[in-house]
Short mmCIF file of C-alpha atoms and ligand atoms in Angstrom, two decimals:
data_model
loop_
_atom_site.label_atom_id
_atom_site.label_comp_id
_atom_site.label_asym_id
_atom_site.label_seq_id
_atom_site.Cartn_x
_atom_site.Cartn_y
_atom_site.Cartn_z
CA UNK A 27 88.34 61.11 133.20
CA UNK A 28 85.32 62.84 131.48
CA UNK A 29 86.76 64.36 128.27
CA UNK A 30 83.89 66.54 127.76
CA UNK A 31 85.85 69.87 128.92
CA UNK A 32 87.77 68.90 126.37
CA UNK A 33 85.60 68.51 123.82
CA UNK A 34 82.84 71.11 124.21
CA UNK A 35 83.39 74.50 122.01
CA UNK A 36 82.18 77.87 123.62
CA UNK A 37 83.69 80.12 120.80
CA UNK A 38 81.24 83.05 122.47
CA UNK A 39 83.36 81.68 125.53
CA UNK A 40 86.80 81.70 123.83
CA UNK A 41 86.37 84.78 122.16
CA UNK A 42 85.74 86.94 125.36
CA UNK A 43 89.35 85.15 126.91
CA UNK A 44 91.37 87.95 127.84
CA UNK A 45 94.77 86.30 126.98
CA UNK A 46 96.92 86.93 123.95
CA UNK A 47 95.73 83.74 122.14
CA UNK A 48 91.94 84.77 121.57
CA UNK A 49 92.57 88.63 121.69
CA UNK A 50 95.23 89.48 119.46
CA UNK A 51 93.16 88.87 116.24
CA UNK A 52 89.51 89.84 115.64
CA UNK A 53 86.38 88.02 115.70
CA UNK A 54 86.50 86.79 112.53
CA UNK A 55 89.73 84.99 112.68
CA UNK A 56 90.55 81.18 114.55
CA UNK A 57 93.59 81.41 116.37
CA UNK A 58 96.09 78.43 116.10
CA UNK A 59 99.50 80.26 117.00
CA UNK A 60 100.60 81.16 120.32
CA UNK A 61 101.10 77.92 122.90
CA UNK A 62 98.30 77.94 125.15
CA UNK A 63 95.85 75.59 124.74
CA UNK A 64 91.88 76.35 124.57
CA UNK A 65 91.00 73.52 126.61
CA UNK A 66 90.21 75.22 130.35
CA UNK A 67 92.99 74.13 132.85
CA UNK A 68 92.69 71.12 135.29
CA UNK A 69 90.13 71.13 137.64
CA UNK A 70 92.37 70.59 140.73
CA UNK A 71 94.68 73.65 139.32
CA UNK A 72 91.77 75.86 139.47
CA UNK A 73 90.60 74.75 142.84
CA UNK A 74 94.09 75.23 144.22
CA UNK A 75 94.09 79.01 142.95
CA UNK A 76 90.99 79.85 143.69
CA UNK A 77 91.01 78.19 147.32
CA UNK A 78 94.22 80.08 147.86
CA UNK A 79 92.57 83.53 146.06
CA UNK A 80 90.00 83.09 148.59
CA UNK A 81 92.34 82.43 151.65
CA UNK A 82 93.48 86.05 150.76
CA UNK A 83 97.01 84.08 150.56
CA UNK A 84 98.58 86.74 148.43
CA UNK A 85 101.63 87.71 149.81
CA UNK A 86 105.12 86.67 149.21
CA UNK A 87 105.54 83.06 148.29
CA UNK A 88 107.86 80.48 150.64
CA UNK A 89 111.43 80.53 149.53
CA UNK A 90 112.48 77.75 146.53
CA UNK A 91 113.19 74.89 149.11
CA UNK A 92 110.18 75.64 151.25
CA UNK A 93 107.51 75.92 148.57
CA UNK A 94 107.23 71.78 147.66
CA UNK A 95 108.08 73.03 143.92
CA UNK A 96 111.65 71.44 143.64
CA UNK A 97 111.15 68.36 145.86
CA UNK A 98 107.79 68.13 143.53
CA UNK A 99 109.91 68.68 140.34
CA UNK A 100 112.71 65.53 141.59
CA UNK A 101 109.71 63.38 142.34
CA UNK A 102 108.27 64.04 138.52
CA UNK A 103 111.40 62.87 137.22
CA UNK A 104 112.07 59.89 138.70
CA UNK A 105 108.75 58.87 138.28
CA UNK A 106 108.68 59.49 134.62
CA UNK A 107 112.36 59.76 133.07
CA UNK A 108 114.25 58.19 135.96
CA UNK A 109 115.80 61.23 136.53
CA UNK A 110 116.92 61.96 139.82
CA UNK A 111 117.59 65.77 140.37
CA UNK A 112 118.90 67.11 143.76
CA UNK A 113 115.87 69.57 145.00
CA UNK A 114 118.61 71.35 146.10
CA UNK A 115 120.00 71.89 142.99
CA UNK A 116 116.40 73.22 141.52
CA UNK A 117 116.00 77.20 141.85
CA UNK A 118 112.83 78.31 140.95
CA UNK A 119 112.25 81.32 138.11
CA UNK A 120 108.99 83.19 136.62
CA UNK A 121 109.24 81.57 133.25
CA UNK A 122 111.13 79.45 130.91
CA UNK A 123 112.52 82.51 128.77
CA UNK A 124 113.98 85.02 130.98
CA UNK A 125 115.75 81.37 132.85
CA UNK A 126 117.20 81.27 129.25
CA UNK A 127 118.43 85.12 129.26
CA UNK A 128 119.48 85.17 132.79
CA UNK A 129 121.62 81.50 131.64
CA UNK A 130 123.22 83.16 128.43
CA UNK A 131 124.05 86.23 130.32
CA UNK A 132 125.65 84.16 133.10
CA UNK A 133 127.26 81.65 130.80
CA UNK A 134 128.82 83.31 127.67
CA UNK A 135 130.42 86.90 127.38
CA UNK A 136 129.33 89.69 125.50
CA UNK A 137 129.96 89.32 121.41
CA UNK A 138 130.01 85.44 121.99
CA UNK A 139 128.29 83.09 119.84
CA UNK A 140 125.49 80.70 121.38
CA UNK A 141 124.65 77.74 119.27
CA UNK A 142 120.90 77.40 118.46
CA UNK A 143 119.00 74.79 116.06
CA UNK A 144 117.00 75.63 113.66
CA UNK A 145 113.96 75.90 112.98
CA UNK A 146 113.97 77.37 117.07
CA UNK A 147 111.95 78.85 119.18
CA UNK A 148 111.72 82.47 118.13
CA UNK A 149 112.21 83.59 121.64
CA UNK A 150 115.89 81.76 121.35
CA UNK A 151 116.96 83.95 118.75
CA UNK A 152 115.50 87.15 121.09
CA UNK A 153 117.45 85.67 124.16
CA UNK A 154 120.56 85.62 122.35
CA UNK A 155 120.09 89.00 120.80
CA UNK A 156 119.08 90.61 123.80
CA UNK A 157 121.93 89.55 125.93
CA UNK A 158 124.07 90.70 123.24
CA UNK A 159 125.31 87.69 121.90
CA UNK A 160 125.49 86.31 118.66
CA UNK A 161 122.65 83.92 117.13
CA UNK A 162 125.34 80.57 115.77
CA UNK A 163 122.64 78.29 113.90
CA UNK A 164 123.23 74.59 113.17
CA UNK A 165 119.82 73.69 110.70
CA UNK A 166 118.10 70.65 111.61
CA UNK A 167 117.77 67.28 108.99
CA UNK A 168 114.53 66.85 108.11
CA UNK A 169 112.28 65.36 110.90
CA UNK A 170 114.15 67.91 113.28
CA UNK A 171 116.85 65.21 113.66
CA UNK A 172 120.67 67.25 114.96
CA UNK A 173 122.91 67.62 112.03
CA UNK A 174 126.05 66.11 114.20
CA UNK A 175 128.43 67.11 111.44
CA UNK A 176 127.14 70.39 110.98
CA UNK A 177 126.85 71.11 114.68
CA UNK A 178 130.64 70.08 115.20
CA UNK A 179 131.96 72.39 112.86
CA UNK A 180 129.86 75.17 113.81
CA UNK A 181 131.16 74.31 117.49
CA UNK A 182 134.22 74.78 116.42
CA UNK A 183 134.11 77.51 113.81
CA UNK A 184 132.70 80.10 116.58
CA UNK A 185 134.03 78.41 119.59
CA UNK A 186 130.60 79.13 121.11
CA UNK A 187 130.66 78.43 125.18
CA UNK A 188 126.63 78.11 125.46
CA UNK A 189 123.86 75.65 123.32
CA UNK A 190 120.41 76.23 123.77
CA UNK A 191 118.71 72.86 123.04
CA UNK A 192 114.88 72.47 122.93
CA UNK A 193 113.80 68.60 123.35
CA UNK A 194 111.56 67.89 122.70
CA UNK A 195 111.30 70.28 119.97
CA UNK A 196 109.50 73.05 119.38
CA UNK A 197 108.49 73.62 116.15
CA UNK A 198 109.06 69.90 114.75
CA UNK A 199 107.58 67.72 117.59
CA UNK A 200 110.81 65.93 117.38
CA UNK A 201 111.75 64.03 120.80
CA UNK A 202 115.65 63.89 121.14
CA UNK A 203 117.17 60.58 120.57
CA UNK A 204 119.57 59.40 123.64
CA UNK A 205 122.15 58.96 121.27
CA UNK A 206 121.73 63.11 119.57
CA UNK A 207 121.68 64.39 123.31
CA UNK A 208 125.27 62.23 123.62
CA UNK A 209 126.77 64.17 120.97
CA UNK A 210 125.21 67.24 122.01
CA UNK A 211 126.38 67.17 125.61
CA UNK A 212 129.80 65.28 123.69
CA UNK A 213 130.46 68.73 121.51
CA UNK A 214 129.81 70.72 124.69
CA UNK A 215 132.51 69.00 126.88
CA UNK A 216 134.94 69.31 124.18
CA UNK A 217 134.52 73.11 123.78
CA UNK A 218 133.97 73.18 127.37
CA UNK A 219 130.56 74.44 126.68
CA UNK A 220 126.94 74.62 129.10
CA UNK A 221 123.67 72.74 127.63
CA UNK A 222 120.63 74.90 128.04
CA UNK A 223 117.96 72.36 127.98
CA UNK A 224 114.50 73.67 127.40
CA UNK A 225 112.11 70.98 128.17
CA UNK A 226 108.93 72.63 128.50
CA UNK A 227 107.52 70.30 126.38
CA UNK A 228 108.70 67.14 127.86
CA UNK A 229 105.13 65.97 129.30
CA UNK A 230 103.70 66.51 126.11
CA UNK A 231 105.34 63.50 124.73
CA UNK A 232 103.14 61.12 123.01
CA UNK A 233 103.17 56.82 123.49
CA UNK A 234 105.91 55.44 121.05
CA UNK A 235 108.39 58.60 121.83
CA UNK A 236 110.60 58.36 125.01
CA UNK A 237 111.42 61.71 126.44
CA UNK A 238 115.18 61.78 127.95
CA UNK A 239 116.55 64.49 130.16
CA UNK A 240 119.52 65.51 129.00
CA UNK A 241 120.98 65.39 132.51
CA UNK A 242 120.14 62.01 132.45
CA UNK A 243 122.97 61.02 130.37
CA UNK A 244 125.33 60.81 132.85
CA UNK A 245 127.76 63.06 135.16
CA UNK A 246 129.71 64.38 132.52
CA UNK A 247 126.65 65.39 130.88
CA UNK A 248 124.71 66.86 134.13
CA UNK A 249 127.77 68.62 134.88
CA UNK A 250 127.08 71.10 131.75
CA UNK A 251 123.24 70.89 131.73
CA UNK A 252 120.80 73.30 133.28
CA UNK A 253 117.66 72.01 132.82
CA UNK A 254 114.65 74.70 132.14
CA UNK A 255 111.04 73.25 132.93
CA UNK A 256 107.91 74.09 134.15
CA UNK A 257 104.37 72.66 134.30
CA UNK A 258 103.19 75.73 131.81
CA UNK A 259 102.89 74.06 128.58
CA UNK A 260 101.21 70.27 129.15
CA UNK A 261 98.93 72.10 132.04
CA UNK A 262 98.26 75.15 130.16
CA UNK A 263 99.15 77.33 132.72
CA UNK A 264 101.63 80.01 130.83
CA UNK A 265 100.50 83.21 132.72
CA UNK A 266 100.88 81.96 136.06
CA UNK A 267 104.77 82.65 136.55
CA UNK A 268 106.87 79.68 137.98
CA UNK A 269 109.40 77.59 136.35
CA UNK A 270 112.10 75.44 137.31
CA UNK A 271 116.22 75.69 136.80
CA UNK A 272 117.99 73.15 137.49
CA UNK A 273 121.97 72.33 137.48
CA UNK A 274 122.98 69.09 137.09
CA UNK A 275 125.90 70.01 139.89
CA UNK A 276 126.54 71.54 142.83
CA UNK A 277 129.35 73.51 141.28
CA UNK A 278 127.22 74.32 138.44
CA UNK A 279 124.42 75.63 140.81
CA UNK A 280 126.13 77.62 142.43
CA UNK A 281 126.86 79.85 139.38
CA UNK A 282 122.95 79.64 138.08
CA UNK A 283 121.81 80.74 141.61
CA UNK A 284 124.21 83.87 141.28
CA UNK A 285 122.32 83.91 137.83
CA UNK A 286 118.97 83.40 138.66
CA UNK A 287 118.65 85.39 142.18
CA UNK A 288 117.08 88.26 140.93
CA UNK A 289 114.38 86.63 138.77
CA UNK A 290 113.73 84.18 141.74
CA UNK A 291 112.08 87.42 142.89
CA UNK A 292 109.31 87.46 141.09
CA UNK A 293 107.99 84.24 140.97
CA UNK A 294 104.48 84.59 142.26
CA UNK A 295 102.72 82.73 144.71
CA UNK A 296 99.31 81.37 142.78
CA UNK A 297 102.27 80.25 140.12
CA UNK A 298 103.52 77.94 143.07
CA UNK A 299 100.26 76.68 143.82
CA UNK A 300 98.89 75.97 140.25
CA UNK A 301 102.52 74.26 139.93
CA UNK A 302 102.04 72.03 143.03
CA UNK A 303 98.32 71.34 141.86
CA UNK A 304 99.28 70.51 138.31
CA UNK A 305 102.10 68.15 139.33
CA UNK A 306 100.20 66.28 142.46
CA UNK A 307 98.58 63.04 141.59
CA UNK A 308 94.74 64.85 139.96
CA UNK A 309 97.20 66.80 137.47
CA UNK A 310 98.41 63.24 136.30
CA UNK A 311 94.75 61.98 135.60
CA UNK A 312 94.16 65.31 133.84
CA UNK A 313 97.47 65.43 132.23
CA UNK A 314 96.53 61.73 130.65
CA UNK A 315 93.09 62.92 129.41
CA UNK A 316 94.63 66.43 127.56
CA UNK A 317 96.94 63.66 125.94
CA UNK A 318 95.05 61.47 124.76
CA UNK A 319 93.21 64.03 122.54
CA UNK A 320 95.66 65.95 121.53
CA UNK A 321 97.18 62.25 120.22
CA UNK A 322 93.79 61.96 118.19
CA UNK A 323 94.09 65.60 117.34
CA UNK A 324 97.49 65.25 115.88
CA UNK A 325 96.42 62.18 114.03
CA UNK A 326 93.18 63.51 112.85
CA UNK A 327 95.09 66.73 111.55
CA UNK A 328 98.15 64.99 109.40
CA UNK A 329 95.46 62.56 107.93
CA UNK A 330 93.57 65.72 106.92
CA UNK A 331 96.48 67.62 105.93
CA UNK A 332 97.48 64.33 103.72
CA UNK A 333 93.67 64.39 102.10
CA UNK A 334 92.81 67.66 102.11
CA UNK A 335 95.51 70.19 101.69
CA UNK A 336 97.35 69.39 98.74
CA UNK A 337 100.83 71.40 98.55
CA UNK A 338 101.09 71.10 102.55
CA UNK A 339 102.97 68.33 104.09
CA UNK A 340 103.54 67.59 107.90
CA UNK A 341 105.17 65.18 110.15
CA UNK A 342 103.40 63.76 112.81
CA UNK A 343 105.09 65.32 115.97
CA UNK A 344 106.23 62.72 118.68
CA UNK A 345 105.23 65.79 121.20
CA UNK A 346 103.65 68.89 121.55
CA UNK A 347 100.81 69.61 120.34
CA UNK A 348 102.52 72.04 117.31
CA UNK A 349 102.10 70.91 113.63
CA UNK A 350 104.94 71.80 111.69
CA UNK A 351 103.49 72.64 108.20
CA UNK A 352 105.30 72.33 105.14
CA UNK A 353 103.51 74.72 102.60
CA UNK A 354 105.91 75.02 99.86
CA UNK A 355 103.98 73.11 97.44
CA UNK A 356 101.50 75.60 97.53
CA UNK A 357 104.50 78.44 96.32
CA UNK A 358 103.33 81.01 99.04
CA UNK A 359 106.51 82.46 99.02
CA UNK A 360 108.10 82.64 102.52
CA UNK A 361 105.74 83.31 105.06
CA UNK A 362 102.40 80.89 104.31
CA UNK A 363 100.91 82.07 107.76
CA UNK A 364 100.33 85.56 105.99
CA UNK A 365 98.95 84.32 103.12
CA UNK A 366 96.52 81.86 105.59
CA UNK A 367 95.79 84.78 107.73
CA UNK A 368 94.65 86.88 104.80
CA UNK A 369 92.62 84.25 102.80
CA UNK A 370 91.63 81.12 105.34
CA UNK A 371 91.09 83.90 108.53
CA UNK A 372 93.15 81.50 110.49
CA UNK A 373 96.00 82.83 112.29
CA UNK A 374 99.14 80.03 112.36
CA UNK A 375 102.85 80.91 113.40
CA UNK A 376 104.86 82.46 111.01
CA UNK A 377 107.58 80.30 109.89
CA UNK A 378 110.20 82.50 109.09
CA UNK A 379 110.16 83.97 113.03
CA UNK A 380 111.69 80.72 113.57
CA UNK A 381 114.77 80.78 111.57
CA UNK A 382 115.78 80.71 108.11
CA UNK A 383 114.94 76.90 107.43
CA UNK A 384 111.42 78.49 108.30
CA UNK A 385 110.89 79.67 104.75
CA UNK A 386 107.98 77.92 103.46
CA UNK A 387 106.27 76.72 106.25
CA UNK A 388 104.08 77.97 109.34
CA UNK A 389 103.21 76.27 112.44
CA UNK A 390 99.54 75.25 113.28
CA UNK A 391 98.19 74.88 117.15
CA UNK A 392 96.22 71.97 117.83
CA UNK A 393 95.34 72.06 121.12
CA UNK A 394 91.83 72.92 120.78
CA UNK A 395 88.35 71.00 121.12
CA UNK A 396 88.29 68.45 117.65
CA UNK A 397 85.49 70.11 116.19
CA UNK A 398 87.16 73.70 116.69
CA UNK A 399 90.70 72.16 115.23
CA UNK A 400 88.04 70.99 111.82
CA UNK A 401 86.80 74.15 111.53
CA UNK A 402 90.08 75.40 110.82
CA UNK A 403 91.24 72.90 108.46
CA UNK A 404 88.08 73.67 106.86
CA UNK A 405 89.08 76.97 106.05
CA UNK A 406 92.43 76.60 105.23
CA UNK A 407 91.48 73.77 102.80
CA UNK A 408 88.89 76.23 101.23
CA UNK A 409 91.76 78.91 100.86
CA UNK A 410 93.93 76.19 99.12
CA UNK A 411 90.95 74.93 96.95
CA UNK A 412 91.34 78.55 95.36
CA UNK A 413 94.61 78.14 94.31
CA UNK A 414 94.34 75.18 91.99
C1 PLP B 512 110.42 75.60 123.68
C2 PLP B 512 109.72 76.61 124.52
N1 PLP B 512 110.36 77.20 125.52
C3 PLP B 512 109.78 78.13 126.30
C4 PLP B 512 108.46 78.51 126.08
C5 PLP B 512 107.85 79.58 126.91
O1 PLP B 512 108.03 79.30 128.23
P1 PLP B 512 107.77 80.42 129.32
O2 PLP B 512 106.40 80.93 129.10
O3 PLP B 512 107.93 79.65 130.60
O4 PLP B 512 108.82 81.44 129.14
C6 PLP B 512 107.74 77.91 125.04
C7 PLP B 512 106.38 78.32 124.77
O5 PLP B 512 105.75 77.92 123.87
C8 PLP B 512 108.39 76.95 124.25
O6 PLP B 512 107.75 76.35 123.24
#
């Protein structure tokens, strides 16, 4: 595939997009923070939506089964992961965050703690807040590897009945060893807890890095695990609306539909048929392309980050397309992503929204054309030059 759409840089072009990315900040400022990506979306995506646009076909969407979406979803993971979800068991939702609230609400009771790892998501911590629960972190080892001690004891210390799990991980790129998702799902049978698997960020994994579902392990494992995925994140397609939830049992989907029925409401139709497009067989060719430069983009950016931003350390993630920084050589103080923002104009994650082990470190967006993603290491490396 032609990576030229890739490649070429409109920043007139950027800076008139209308999402939250490009908008939030002002025109003197890159944006690297929020997960979109500022590479257009697949052709075949586009040509779906706007044949359908044009069709008029705006009403109400077909029901779960009837929309392709979950048979679509089953075929995905057998192909890839040799998964083999029930379309049956897949309900479909607007997004991969309120699947998460609806799942904590429907899971735990109120006051109860929900184990989370950190550095998470910030939206975890929201979920967890929001549904009145109580935020139960286990920190990550370094690399983003579980702490299996640690996460036993806090498993039993507050007898938590839900885990939200992110593999792969968002913010450290890590992708979940088979044998950490065993002693996940493990812990969670003996406290007779449900896995909350987010794996939005499971097509974004990079040659050399297996992704496994954690419903994959096995029944006892499926039989806790609902899966959360979508096609949002490696097809860039985060304002369309439509997501997948998916129990790993009958029993267990019969209490996420009871969940989920009011939020499969509001899916919206062109989310169904950017889904469909993005996971037929021109979203694959497309899907390879985006990865194969965000791979050079991720190695282009740690060898840069190794030569020319001394005090600032990452790891190169095995997916996503988020650099983890580690700033504290620089002595920023907690929140390097202000400091950036002020001094570089670039606007990164902040890494304290994502947990205490946050301190010290922001996250950096690469999915943008190479010479965009140079142009802000160029700044940042000319803020750091003034601190030495
Ligand atoms: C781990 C993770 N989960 C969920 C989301 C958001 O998903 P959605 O827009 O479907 O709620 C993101 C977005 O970056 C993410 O990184």
């Amino acid at each position: 595939m032609d990576l030229d759409s890739f490649h070429a840089v409109d920043l007139d072009a950027l800076r008139r997009r209308f999402g939250m990315k490009w908008s939030h900040y002002g025109p003197d400022v890159l944006p690297a923070w929020v997960a979109d990506m500022d590479f257009p979306a697949a052709p075949a995506v586009r040509a779906a939506v706007a044949a359908a646009a044009a069709r008029g076909e705006l009403g109400y969407p077909p029901s779960a089964p009837d929309s392709g979406v979950p048979a679509a979803f089953a075929a995905r993971c057998r192909a890839r992961w040799g998964w083999e979800p029930d379309p049956a068991l897949v309900l479909l939702v607007p997004n991969v965050v309120l699947g998460l609230l609806a799942c904590v609400e429907a899971f735990s009771g109120a006051g109860d703690a929900v184990v989370v790892t950190t550095p998470a998501y910030p939206p975890f911590f929201a979920v967890i807040e929001r549904a009145g629960r109580v935020v139960a972190a286990s920190p990550l080892l370094p690399g983003g590897r579980v702490d299996g001690d640690d996460l036993a004891a806090v498993m039993r210390a507050t007898r938590a009945r839900v885990v939200l799990l992110c593999a792969p991980h968002n913010p450290t790129g890590h992708v979940l060893a088979r044998e950490e998702l065993a002693l996940i799902t493990g812990l969670a049978a003996e406290h007779d807890a449900i896995v909350l698997s987010d794996e939005i960020h499971a097509d974004l994994t990079y040659d050399g890095a297996v992704h496994v579902p954690t419903a994959a392990l096995g029944p006892d494992a499926a039989a806790r695990t609902v899966t959360l995925a979508s096609a949002s994140k490696a097809f860039n397609l985060a304002g369309m609306g439509c997501a997948v939830a998916v129990a790993g049992t009958a029993a267990l989907h019969q209490r996420l539909a009871r969940a989920t029925w009011a939020l499969g409401h509001a899916v919206g139709v062109l989310g169904i048929v950017a889904t469909l497009a993005a996971w037929g067989p021109d979203g694959d060719e497309w899907l390879a392309a985006c990865r194969a430069v965000l791979d050079a983009n991720r190695r282009h950016l740690a060898a840069r980050v190794s030569a020319d931003l001394p005090g600032v350390t990452m790891r190169l993630p095995d997916a996503t397309y988020m650099a983890w920084l580690d700033c504290r050589g620089l002595e920023l103080g907690a929140d390097p992503a202000a400091w950036f923002l002020e001094h570089a104009k670039v606007a990164l994650s902040s890494g304290p929204a994502f947990g205490p082990p946050g301190a010290g470190f922001a996250r950096l967006n690469f999915a943008t054309p190479p010479a965009l993603l140079d142009a802000i290491i160029d700044r940042l490396a000319a803020a750091v030059s003034t601190r030495r």
